Amino acid sequence: MVAGACLLVGLGTGIWLGSRGMSWETGPEARAARKFQEFLGIVADEYVHPVAVDSLVEVTFNDVLGRLDPHSVYLPQSDALRLDEELAGAYEGIGMEYRWIRDTVAVVSVRGPARKKGLRPSDRLIAVDGVPVVGWSSDSLVGVLKGPAGSSVQVSVWSPRAKTVRKVTVQRASIAVPSVRAARLDSGRVGYLRIERFGEHTPEEVRSFLRQAKRERLSGVVVDLRGNGGGFLASGVAAADEFLSAGKTVVWTVGRTGPPERTVATAGGSFEKGAVVVLVDGETASAAEIFAAALQDHRRAPLIGKNTFGKGLVQDERVLRDGSRLRLTTAVYLTPKKKNIQRLGKGAAGDGTGGLRPNVELSLDTLYGPHWLGSVRQLEAFDQLTFAWAESDRGRTHEVWVTDERLWQFLAEAGLEEAVASMTEQDVEWIRFALTLEQIRFQRGAQAYLELQLTRDYAVDAALALLKSSRP
């Protein structure tokens, strides 16, 4: 859909950065490399204790890159593969989401192979391939549950309904992980689209949502980019193109040499004329800022929320011989109006303000509820009790809402009874709402959680008010 959109995607090409030609063999790079090799040899041979040279080198890489700008980074192979999986929009495994509850692995949701084999939410994972999981780290558990599609793993699960332990062999498969979440607002008249990251398949997911919005003749769309730290430049550009008419500038990129390069939208966007509002916050960054800036600069959509992060640098990726990656800043991007949004610090060359300023600015508490609510969610009793309540209520059809009795049970077990004395009634109700949300997630899944969450999201309320005021 977008001319030139793949210019700076920067996926690994297998090129070793050492093969740089004659300047690398005889120039200052060669002298520095020999000096570094000599330095490491002395440390490895003569330091009073044995030294893990590989780890030392990897720390050195990021020390060097940190002197260039905040976003150039070296990634060990394991970290790089994890990021690849996230942006690819799929992983290979059994399709089971879990939480650690009182040192027990509790199944929260299942799909794909796990669902087909009869695993259910509230089951307890006891062992994997005959080895008890008690005391395992999350990374260790993920490492054995994931694996190549087509391979198999045996899991032992205890079912609280059947009161029995059974062994199940599950064949791993490719499990899709969507990068967008959708809902309906204002009694179904407005579409809500949360883009969590700009991955490989995000443009297709956005396009599918927008086409459905047109079929339903929705009066407007709210695009939520809060917490979206970016992803692939090409995906952010392609998603923005769905809202812009042909010829509109989406982004400018300025490399080390050559003139600025302009990327423009093409004809055929799925939602070039409908009403749109975009929600942003301080974690909206990179490709998400490209998307937001394109719609804001062309007056296609107002931004609501907080000033965005301010990442105006584009990284290109190279794969080193051992599979580790170098993500190096190779260009600066500018908004359609040629504003550099990079925030102050190394690599900054803009007007110093950094990020995008929303058209309608909201306070942090308006965006997320009280600032201290996140700490309440981290308390051990929070997960333990909401999971237990969900398990107790599972199968019931009544509306889920945390009662006074359960609220005070949580406050007592979390040690918050004295703190409540200094809270307002509204503060206490925020705690009740957070507990209810988590019980809903355990009991009815992520979609039910999202739909309830949106009923008390003041940024969404502000977006709906703006959409209504703009209707003819």
Short mmCIF file of N, CA and C in Angstrom, two decimals, residues 185 190-195 198 206 209-210 220-228 236 239-244 271 274-308 356-362 367 457-467 470:
data_model
loop_
_atom_site.label_atom_id
_atom_site.label_comp_id
_atom_site.label_asym_id
_atom_site.label_seq_id
_atom_site.Cartn_x
_atom_site.Cartn_y
_atom_site.Cartn_z
N LEU A 185 -17.73 0.64 21.17
CA LEU A 185 -18.05 1.64 22.18
C LEU A 185 -19.36 2.33 21.82
N VAL A 190 -19.32 3.04 17.76
CA VAL A 190 -17.93 3.47 17.57
C VAL A 190 -17.01 2.27 17.72
N GLY A 191 -16.04 2.16 16.84
CA GLY A 191 -15.07 1.08 16.92
C GLY A 191 -13.88 1.48 17.78
N TYR A 192 -13.36 0.51 18.53
CA TYR A 192 -12.17 0.73 19.36
C TYR A 192 -11.10 -0.23 18.89
N LEU A 193 -9.88 0.29 18.62
CA LEU A 193 -8.77 -0.52 18.14
C LEU A 193 -7.53 -0.21 18.95
N ARG A 194 -7.10 -1.15 19.76
CA ARG A 194 -5.85 -1.00 20.51
C ARG A 194 -4.74 -1.70 19.74
N ILE A 195 -3.75 -0.92 19.32
CA ILE A 195 -2.57 -1.49 18.64
C ILE A 195 -1.47 -1.61 19.68
N PHE A 198 3.71 -2.67 16.62
CA PHE A 198 3.66 -2.71 15.16
C PHE A 198 4.53 -3.88 14.68
N VAL A 206 -5.05 -4.31 11.14
CA VAL A 206 -5.70 -2.99 11.13
C VAL A 206 -6.66 -2.88 9.96
N PHE A 209 -9.88 -4.81 10.56
CA PHE A 209 -10.75 -4.10 11.49
C PHE A 209 -11.46 -2.94 10.79
N LEU A 210 -10.73 -2.16 10.02
CA LEU A 210 -11.30 -0.97 9.38
C LEU A 210 -12.34 -1.35 8.32
N GLY A 220 -17.42 6.30 13.94
CA GLY A 220 -16.05 6.72 14.16
C GLY A 220 -15.21 5.60 14.72
N VAL A 221 -13.90 5.85 14.84
CA VAL A 221 -12.95 4.86 15.35
C VAL A 221 -12.01 5.53 16.34
N VAL A 222 -11.78 4.86 17.47
CA VAL A 222 -10.78 5.29 18.45
C VAL A 222 -9.59 4.34 18.34
N VAL A 223 -8.43 4.88 17.99
CA VAL A 223 -7.20 4.08 17.89
C VAL A 223 -6.38 4.33 19.15
N ASP A 224 -6.09 3.29 19.90
CA ASP A 224 -5.39 3.41 21.17
C ASP A 224 -3.94 2.97 21.01
N LEU A 225 -3.02 3.93 21.12
CA LEU A 225 -1.59 3.65 21.02
C LEU A 225 -0.89 3.78 22.37
N ARG A 226 -1.65 3.85 23.45
CA ARG A 226 -1.02 3.97 24.77
C ARG A 226 -0.22 2.70 25.08
N GLY A 227 1.00 2.90 25.53
CA GLY A 227 1.85 1.76 25.86
C GLY A 227 2.49 1.10 24.67
N ASN A 228 2.25 1.59 23.46
CA ASN A 228 2.82 0.99 22.25
C ASN A 228 4.21 1.57 22.03
N GLY A 236 4.25 0.55 10.88
CA GLY A 236 3.64 1.79 11.31
C GLY A 236 3.21 2.66 10.14
N ALA A 239 0.16 1.01 8.32
CA ALA A 239 -1.08 1.16 9.08
C ALA A 239 -1.61 2.59 8.95
N ALA A 240 -0.72 3.58 9.02
CA ALA A 240 -1.14 4.98 8.87
C ALA A 240 -1.73 5.22 7.49
N ASP A 241 -1.19 4.56 6.48
CA ASP A 241 -1.66 4.73 5.11
C ASP A 241 -3.14 4.37 4.95
N GLU A 242 -3.63 3.48 5.80
CA GLU A 242 -5.04 3.08 5.71
C GLU A 242 -5.98 4.25 6.01
N PHE A 243 -5.47 5.28 6.69
CA PHE A 243 -6.30 6.42 7.08
C PHE A 243 -6.06 7.65 6.19
N LEU A 244 -5.05 7.61 5.31
CA LEU A 244 -4.64 8.80 4.56
C LEU A 244 -4.91 8.63 3.08
N PHE A 271 -9.88 3.41 5.39
CA PHE A 271 -10.68 4.32 6.22
C PHE A 271 -10.17 5.74 6.02
N GLY A 274 -13.53 8.36 7.41
CA GLY A 274 -14.27 8.27 8.66
C GLY A 274 -13.62 9.05 9.78
N ALA A 275 -14.41 9.38 10.81
CA ALA A 275 -13.90 10.13 11.97
C ALA A 275 -12.98 9.25 12.82
N VAL A 276 -11.84 9.83 13.25
CA VAL A 276 -10.83 9.07 14.00
C VAL A 276 -10.30 9.93 15.14
N VAL A 277 -10.03 9.29 16.28
CA VAL A 277 -9.32 9.90 17.39
C VAL A 277 -8.23 8.93 17.81
N VAL A 278 -7.04 9.45 18.18
CA VAL A 278 -5.92 8.60 18.57
C VAL A 278 -5.54 8.89 20.01
N LEU A 279 -5.42 7.84 20.84
CA LEU A 279 -5.01 7.97 22.24
C LEU A 279 -3.52 7.69 22.36
N VAL A 280 -2.79 8.54 23.08
CA VAL A 280 -1.34 8.39 23.24
C VAL A 280 -0.96 8.65 24.69
N ASP A 281 0.25 8.21 25.06
CA ASP A 281 0.79 8.51 26.38
C ASP A 281 2.31 8.56 26.31
N GLY A 282 2.96 8.61 27.46
CA GLY A 282 4.41 8.73 27.50
C GLY A 282 5.16 7.50 27.05
N GLU A 283 4.46 6.38 26.85
CA GLU A 283 5.10 5.17 26.35
C GLU A 283 4.83 4.94 24.87
N THR A 284 4.09 5.83 24.24
CA THR A 284 3.87 5.75 22.79
C THR A 284 5.15 6.20 22.12
N ALA A 285 5.79 5.32 21.35
CA ALA A 285 7.13 5.62 20.85
C ALA A 285 7.36 5.06 19.46
N SER A 286 8.36 5.63 18.78
CA SER A 286 8.92 5.08 17.55
C SER A 286 7.87 4.94 16.46
N ALA A 287 7.64 3.72 15.97
CA ALA A 287 6.68 3.50 14.89
C ALA A 287 5.28 3.99 15.27
N ALA A 288 4.94 3.90 16.57
CA ALA A 288 3.64 4.39 17.02
C ALA A 288 3.58 5.91 16.90
N GLU A 289 4.69 6.58 17.13
CA GLU A 289 4.73 8.03 16.97
C GLU A 289 4.66 8.43 15.50
N ILE A 290 5.26 7.62 14.63
CA ILE A 290 5.16 7.87 13.18
C ILE A 290 3.69 7.84 12.77
N PHE A 291 2.99 6.80 13.21
CA PHE A 291 1.56 6.66 12.91
C PHE A 291 0.79 7.88 13.43
N ALA A 292 0.99 8.22 14.71
CA ALA A 292 0.23 9.31 15.32
C ALA A 292 0.54 10.65 14.66
N ALA A 293 1.82 10.88 14.36
CA ALA A 293 2.21 12.15 13.75
C ALA A 293 1.61 12.32 12.36
N ALA A 294 1.56 11.22 11.60
CA ALA A 294 1.00 11.29 10.25
C ALA A 294 -0.46 11.71 10.29
N LEU A 295 -1.21 11.16 11.24
CA LEU A 295 -2.64 11.52 11.32
C LEU A 295 -2.83 12.91 11.91
N GLN A 296 -1.97 13.28 12.87
CA GLN A 296 -2.11 14.60 13.48
C GLN A 296 -1.70 15.72 12.51
N ASP A 297 -0.56 15.56 11.83
CA ASP A 297 -0.07 16.61 10.94
C ASP A 297 -1.03 16.89 9.79
N HIS A 298 -1.71 15.87 9.31
CA HIS A 298 -2.67 16.06 8.21
C HIS A 298 -4.07 16.37 8.71
N ARG A 299 -4.18 16.65 10.02
CA ARG A 299 -5.48 16.96 10.63
C ARG A 299 -6.50 15.86 10.37
N ARG A 300 -5.96 14.66 10.28
CA ARG A 300 -6.82 13.50 10.05
C ARG A 300 -7.42 13.01 11.36
N ALA A 301 -6.67 13.20 12.45
CA ALA A 301 -7.16 12.77 13.77
C ALA A 301 -6.48 13.59 14.85
N PRO A 302 -7.24 14.02 15.87
CA PRO A 302 -6.61 14.65 17.02
C PRO A 302 -6.00 13.59 17.94
N LEU A 303 -5.00 13.99 18.70
CA LEU A 303 -4.39 13.11 19.70
C LEU A 303 -4.92 13.50 21.08
N ILE A 304 -5.23 12.48 21.89
CA ILE A 304 -5.70 12.70 23.26
C ILE A 304 -4.79 11.93 24.21
N GLY A 305 -4.39 12.58 25.30
CA GLY A 305 -3.60 11.87 26.31
C GLY A 305 -2.45 12.69 26.84
N LYS A 306 -1.26 12.09 26.85
CA LYS A 306 -0.05 12.74 27.34
C LYS A 306 0.97 12.84 26.21
N ASN A 307 1.97 13.73 26.42
CA ASN A 307 3.05 13.87 25.45
C ASN A 307 3.70 12.51 25.21
N THR A 308 4.00 12.19 23.95
CA THR A 308 4.57 10.88 23.63
C THR A 308 6.05 10.82 24.01
N LEU A 356 5.38 14.01 20.70
CA LEU A 356 4.24 14.69 20.09
C LEU A 356 3.35 15.24 21.20
N ARG A 357 2.91 16.47 21.04
CA ARG A 357 2.01 17.06 22.02
C ARG A 357 0.57 16.76 21.61
N PRO A 358 -0.21 16.17 22.51
CA PRO A 358 -1.61 15.86 22.15
C PRO A 358 -2.44 17.12 21.98
N ASN A 359 -3.48 17.03 21.17
CA ASN A 359 -4.42 18.14 21.01
C ASN A 359 -5.24 18.35 22.27
N VAL A 360 -5.54 17.25 22.96
CA VAL A 360 -6.26 17.31 24.23
C VAL A 360 -5.41 16.59 25.26
N GLU A 361 -4.89 17.32 26.23
CA GLU A 361 -3.99 16.72 27.22
C GLU A 361 -4.76 16.34 28.47
N LEU A 362 -4.48 15.12 28.97
CA LEU A 362 -5.15 14.61 30.16
C LEU A 362 -4.11 14.33 31.24
N LEU A 367 -5.84 9.21 32.93
CA LEU A 367 -5.56 8.15 31.96
C LEU A 367 -5.65 6.76 32.59
N ASP A 457 -12.57 4.17 31.48
CA ASP A 457 -11.36 4.72 30.88
C ASP A 457 -11.68 6.14 30.45
N TYR A 458 -11.17 7.11 31.20
CA TYR A 458 -11.56 8.50 30.96
C TYR A 458 -10.99 9.04 29.66
N ALA A 459 -9.88 8.47 29.18
CA ALA A 459 -9.36 8.89 27.87
C ALA A 459 -10.32 8.46 26.77
N VAL A 460 -10.88 7.27 26.91
CA VAL A 460 -11.88 6.80 25.95
C VAL A 460 -13.12 7.69 26.03
N ASP A 461 -13.53 8.06 27.25
CA ASP A 461 -14.68 8.97 27.40
C ASP A 461 -14.42 10.29 26.68
N ALA A 462 -13.19 10.82 26.82
CA ALA A 462 -12.86 12.08 26.15
C ALA A 462 -12.88 11.92 24.63
N ALA A 463 -12.42 10.75 24.15
CA ALA A 463 -12.45 10.50 22.70
C ALA A 463 -13.88 10.44 22.18
N LEU A 464 -14.75 9.77 22.93
CA LEU A 464 -16.15 9.68 22.50
C LEU A 464 -16.82 11.05 22.49
N ALA A 465 -16.50 11.87 23.50
CA ALA A 465 -17.08 13.22 23.53
C ALA A 465 -16.61 14.04 22.33
N LEU A 466 -15.34 13.87 21.96
CA LEU A 466 -14.81 14.62 20.81
C LEU A 466 -15.46 14.14 19.52
N LEU A 467 -15.64 12.83 19.38
CA LEU A 467 -16.29 12.29 18.19
C LEU A 467 -17.73 12.80 18.08
N SER A 470 -18.03 16.38 16.88
CA SER A 470 -17.65 16.62 15.50
C SER A 470 -18.68 16.10 14.50
#
